[in-house]
CSV table of C-alpha atoms and ligand atoms in Angstrom, one decimal:
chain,number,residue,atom,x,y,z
A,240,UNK,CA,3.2,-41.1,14.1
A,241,UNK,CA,3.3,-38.2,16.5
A,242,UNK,CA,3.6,-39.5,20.3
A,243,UNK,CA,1.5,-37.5,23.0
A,244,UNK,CA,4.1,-35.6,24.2
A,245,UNK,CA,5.4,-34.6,21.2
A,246,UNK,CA,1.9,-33.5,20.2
A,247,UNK,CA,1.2,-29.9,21.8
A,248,UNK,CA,-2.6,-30.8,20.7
A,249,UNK,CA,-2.9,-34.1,22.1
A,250,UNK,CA,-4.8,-33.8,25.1
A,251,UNK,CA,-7.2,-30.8,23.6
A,252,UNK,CA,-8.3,-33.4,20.9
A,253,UNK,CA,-8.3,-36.5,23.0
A,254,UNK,CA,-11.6,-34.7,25.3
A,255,UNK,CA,-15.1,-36.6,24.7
A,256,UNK,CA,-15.9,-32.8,24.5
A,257,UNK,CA,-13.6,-32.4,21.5
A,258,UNK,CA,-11.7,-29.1,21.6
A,259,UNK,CA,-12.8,-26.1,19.0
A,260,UNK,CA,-16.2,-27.9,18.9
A,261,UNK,CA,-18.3,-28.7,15.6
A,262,UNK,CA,-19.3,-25.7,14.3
A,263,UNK,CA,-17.3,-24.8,11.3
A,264,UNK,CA,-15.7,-21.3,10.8
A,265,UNK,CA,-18.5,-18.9,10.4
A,266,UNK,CA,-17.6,-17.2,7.0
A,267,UNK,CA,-16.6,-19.9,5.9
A,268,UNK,CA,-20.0,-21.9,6.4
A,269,UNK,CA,-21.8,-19.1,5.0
A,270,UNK,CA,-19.6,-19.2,1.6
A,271,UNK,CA,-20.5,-22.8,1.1
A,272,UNK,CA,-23.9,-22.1,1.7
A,273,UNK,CA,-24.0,-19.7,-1.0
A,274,UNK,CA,-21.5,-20.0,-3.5
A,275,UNK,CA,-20.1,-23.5,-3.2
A,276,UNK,CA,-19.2,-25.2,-6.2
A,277,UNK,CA,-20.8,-28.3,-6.3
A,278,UNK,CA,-17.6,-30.2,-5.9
A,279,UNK,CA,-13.7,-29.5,-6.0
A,280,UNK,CA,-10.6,-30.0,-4.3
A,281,UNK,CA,-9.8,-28.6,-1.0
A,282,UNK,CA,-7.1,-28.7,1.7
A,283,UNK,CA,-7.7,-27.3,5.1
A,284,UNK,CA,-4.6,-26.9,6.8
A,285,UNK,CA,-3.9,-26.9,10.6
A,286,UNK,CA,-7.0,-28.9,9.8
A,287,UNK,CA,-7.5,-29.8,14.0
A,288,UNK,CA,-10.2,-32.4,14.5
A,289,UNK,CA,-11.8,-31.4,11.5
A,290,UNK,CA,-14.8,-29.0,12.1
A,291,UNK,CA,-13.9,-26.9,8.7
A,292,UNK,CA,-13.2,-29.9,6.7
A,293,UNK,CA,-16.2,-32.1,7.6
A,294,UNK,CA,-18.1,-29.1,6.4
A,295,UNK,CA,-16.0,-29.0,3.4
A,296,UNK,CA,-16.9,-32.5,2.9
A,297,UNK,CA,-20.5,-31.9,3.6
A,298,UNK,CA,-20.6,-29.7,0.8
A,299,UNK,CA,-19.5,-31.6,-1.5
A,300,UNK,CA,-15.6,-31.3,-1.9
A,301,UNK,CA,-12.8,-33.8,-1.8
A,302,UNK,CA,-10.7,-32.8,1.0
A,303,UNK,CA,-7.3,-33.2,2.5
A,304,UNK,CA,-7.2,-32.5,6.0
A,305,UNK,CA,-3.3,-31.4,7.1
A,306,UNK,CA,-2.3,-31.1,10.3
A,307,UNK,CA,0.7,-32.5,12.5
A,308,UNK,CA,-1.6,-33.7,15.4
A,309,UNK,CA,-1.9,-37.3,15.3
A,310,UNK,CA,-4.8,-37.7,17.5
A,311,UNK,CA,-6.9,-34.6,15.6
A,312,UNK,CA,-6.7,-36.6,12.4
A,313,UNK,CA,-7.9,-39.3,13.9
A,314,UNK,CA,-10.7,-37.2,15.4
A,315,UNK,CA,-11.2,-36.3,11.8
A,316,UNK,CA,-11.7,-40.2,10.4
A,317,UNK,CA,-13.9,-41.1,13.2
A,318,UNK,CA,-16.0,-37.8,12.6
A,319,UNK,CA,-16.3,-38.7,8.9
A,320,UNK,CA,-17.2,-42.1,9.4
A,321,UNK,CA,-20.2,-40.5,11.4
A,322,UNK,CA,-21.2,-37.8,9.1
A,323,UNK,CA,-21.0,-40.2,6.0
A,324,UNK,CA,-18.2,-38.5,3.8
A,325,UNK,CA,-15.0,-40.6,4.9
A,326,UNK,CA,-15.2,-41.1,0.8
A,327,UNK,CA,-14.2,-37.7,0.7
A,328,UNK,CA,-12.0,-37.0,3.4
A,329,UNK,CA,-8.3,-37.8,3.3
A,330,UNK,CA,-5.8,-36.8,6.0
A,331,UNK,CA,-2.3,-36.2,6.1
A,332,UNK,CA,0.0,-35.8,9.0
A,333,UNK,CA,2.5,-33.0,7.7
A,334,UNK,CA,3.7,-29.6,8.5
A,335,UNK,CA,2.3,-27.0,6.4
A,336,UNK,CA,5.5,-26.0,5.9
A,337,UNK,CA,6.5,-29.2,4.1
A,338,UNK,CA,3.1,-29.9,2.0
A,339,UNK,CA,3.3,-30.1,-1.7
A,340,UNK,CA,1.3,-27.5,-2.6
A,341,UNK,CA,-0.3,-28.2,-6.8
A,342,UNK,CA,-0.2,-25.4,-8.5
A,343,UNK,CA,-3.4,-23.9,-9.9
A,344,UNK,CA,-5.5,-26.9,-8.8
A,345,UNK,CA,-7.3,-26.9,-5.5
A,346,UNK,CA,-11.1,-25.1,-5.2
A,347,UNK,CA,-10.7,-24.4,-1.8
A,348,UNK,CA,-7.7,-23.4,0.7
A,349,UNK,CA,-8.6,-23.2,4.6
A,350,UNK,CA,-5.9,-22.0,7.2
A,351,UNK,CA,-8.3,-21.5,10.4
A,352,UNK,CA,-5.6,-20.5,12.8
A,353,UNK,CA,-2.3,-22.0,11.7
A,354,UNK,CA,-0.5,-19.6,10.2
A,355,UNK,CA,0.1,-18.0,13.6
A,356,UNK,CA,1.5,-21.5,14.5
A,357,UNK,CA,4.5,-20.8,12.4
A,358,UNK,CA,7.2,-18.2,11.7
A,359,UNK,CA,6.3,-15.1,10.6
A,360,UNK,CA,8.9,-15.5,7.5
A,361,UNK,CA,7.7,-18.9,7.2
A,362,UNK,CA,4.1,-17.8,7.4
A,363,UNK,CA,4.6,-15.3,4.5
A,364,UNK,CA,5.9,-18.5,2.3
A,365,UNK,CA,2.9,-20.6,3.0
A,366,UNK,CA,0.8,-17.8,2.1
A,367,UNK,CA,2.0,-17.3,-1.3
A,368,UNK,CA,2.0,-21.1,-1.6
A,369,UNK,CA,-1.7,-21.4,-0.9
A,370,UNK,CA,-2.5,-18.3,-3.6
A,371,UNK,CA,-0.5,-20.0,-6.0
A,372,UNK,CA,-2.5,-23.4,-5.4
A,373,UNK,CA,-6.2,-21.9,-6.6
A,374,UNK,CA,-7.6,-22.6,-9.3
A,375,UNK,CA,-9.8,-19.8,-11.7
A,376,UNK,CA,-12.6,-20.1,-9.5
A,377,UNK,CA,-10.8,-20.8,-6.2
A,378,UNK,CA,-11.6,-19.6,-2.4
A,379,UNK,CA,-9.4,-19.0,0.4
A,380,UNK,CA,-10.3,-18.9,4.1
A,381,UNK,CA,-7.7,-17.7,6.6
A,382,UNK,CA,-8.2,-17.0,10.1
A,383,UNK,CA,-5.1,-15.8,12.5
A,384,UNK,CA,-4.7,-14.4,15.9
A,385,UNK,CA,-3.6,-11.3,16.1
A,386,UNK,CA,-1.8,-8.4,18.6
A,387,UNK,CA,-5.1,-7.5,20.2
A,388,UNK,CA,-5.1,-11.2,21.7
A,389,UNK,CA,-5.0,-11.5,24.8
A,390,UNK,CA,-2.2,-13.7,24.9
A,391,UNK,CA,0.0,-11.4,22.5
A,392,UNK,CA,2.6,-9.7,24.9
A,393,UNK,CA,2.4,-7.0,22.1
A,394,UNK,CA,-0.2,-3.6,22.7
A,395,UNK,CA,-3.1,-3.5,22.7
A,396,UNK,CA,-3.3,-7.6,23.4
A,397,UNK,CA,-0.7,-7.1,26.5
A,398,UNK,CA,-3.0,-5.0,28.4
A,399,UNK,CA,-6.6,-6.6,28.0
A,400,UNK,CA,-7.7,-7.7,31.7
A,401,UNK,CA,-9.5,-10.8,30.6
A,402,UNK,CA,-9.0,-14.7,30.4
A,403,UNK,CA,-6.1,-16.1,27.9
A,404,UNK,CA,-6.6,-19.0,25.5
A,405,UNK,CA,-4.8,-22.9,27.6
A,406,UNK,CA,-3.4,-22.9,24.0
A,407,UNK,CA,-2.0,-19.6,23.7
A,408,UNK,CA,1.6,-21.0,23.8
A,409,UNK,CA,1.1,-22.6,20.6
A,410,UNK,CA,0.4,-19.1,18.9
A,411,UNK,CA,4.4,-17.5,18.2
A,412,UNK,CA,3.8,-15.1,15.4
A,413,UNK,CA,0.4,-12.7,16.0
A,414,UNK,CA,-0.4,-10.6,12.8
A,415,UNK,CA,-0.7,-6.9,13.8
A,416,UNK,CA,-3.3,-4.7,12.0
A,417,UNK,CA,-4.3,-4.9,8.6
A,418,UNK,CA,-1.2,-7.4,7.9
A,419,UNK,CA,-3.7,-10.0,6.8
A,420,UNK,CA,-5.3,-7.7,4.8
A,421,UNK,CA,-2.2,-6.1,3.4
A,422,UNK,CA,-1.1,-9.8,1.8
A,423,UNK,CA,-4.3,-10.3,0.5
A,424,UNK,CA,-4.2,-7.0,-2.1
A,425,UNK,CA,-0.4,-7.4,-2.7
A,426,UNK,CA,-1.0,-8.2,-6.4
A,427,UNK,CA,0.6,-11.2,-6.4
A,428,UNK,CA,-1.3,-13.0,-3.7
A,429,UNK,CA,-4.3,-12.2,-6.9
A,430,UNK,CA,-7.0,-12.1,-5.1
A,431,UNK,CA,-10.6,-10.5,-4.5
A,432,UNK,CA,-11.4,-9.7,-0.9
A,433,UNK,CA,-15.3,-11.4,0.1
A,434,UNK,CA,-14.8,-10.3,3.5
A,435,UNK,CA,-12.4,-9.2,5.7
A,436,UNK,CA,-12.4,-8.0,9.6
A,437,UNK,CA,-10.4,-7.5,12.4
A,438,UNK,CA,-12.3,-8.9,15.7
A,439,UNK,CA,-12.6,-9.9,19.5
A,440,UNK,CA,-14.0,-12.9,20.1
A,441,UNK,CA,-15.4,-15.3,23.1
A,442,UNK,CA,-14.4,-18.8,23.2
A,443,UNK,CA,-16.6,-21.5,24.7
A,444,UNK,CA,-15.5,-23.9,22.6
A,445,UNK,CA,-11.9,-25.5,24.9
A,446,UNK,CA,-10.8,-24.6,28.6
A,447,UNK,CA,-12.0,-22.0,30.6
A,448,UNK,CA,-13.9,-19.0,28.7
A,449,UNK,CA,-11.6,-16.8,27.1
A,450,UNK,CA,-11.0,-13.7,24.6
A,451,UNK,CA,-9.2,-14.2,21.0
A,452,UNK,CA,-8.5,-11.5,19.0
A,453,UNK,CA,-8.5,-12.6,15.2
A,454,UNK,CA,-8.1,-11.8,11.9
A,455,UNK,CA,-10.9,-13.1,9.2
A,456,UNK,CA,-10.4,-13.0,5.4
A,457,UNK,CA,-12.3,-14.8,2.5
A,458,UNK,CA,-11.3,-14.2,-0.7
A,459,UNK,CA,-11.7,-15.7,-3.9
A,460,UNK,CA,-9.2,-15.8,-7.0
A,461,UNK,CA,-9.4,-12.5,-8.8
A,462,UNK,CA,-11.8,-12.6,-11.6
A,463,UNK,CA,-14.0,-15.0,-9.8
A,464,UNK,CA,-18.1,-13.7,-9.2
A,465,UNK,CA,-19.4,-16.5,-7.4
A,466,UNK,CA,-22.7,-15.4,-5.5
A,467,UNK,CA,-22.3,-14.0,-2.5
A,468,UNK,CA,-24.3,-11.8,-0.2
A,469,UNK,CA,-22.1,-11.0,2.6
A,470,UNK,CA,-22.3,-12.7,6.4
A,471,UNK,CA,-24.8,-12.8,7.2
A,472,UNK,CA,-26.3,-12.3,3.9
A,473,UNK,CA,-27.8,-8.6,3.3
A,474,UNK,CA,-30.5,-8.3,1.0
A,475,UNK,CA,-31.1,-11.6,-0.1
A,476,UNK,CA,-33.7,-12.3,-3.2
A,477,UNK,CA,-37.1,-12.8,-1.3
A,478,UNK,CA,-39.3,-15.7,-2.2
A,479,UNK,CA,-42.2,-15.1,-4.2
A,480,UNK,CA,-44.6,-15.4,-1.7
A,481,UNK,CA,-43.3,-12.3,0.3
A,482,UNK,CA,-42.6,-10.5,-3.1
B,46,SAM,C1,-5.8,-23.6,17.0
B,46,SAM,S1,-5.8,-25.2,16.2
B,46,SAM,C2,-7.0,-24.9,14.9
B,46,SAM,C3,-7.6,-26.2,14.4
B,46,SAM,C4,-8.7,-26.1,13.4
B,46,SAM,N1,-8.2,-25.4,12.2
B,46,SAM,C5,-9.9,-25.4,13.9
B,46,SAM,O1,-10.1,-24.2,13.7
B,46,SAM,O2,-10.7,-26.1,14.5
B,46,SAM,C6,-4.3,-25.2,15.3
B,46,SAM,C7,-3.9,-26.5,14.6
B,46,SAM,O3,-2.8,-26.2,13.8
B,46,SAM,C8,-1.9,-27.4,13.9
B,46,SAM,N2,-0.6,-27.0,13.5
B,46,SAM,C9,0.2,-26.1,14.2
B,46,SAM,N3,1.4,-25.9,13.5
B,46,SAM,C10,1.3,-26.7,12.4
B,46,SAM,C11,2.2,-26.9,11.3
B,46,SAM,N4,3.4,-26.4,11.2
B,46,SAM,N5,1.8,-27.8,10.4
B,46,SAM,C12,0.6,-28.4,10.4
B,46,SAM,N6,-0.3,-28.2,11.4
B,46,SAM,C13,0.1,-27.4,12.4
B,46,SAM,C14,-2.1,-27.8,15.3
B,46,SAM,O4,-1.7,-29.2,15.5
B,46,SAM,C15,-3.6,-27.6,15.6
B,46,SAM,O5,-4.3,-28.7,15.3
């Protein structure tokens, strides 16, 4: 068990108006409206108070949610209690660092903004851990913060004039341009880009209004062709009655 003060989340997840909302990651949303498979394994690391991994869940996967926030795993239960998948939703309070990643067996890997949270050297180790953990027909979603946050005391973050993040403390290791990108072609990480980009972004979601500036990747193990048609999807098949 974490204590509150030892848990830098604590009071973010403890809000009736819980903290990063419950809309899952965008990209992420749209993959498992398209090309889920109809079950698998899943771990969504940094997991919060669960937004990505009820959808997970929702979707049909088995998921373990990991996070070391006590009081966002709890979040997570209670929320799949009310969505009707606690059956499919385990959690696990552990450092990302420290999880026991199985080789070549999980469906889906999630790290929405937790590799930021962490080393960079660190980061780089998860990273390969999670690649190494898909299966044949595996998906990865990453999200990270990255120097053009606002919060980042590196350029071009540094000089934007506009509201920071009340967790920006948390974030120690912002990825600078194209480094997401860069780890997702490195042959070994053996993976096929879905979608990548480099963004600013508003958040309503926690605190006062204020800027991110992230980077977005899904990919899927290379070799895998699930369907997808790009977020939001472009040129989907019509139905017959407009054909
Ligand atoms: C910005 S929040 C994102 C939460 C969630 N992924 C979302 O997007 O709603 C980052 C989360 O990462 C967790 N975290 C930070 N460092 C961690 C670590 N080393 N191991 C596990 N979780 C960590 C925090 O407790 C927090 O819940």
């Amino acid at each position: 068990m974490t204590s509150p003060s030892s848990d830098y989340f604590f009071d973010v997840y403890n809000r009736d108006d819980i903290a990063y909302g419950m809309e899952p990651s965008a990209a992420l949303e749209e993959f498992l409206k398209q090309a889920a498979r109809p079950s698998g394994k899943a771990v969504d690391l940094g997991a919060g108070a669960g937004r990505d991994s009820i959808a997970l869940a929702l979707a049909g996967y088995d998921v373990t949610s990991v996070d070391l926030s006590d009081r966002g795993l709890a979040r997570i239960a209670e929320r799949a209690v009310q969505y009707r998948v606690s059956d499919r939703v385990k959690t696990q309070l552990c450092d990302v660092r420290e999880f026991e990643f199985p080789r070549e067996s999980l469906d889906a890997v999630i790290a929405t903004t937790v590799l930021d949270h962490i080393p960079a050297a660190d980061a780089e180790t998860v990273w390969q851990r999670m690649c190494d953990s898909l299966t044949d027909c595996g998906m990865l979603y990453v999200q990270v913060h990255t120097t053009a946050d606002p919060g980042c005391d590196q350029l071009p973050g540094r000089d934007r004039d506009v509201p920071v993040s009340e967790t920006a403390d948390a974030v120690i290791n912002y990825f600078s341009p194209n480094q997401l990108a860069a780890w997702a072609v490195a042959a070994k990480s053996r993976l096929r880009i879905l979608r990548y980009e480099e963004r600013l972004e508003w958040d309503y979601t926690h605190g006062s209004e204020h800027q991110h500036g992230k980077a977005v990747l899904l990919a899927v193990r290379q070799g895998y062709h699930p369907d997808w048609f790009g977020q939001p999807a472009v040129f989907p098949r019509r139905n017959s009655a407009e054909s």
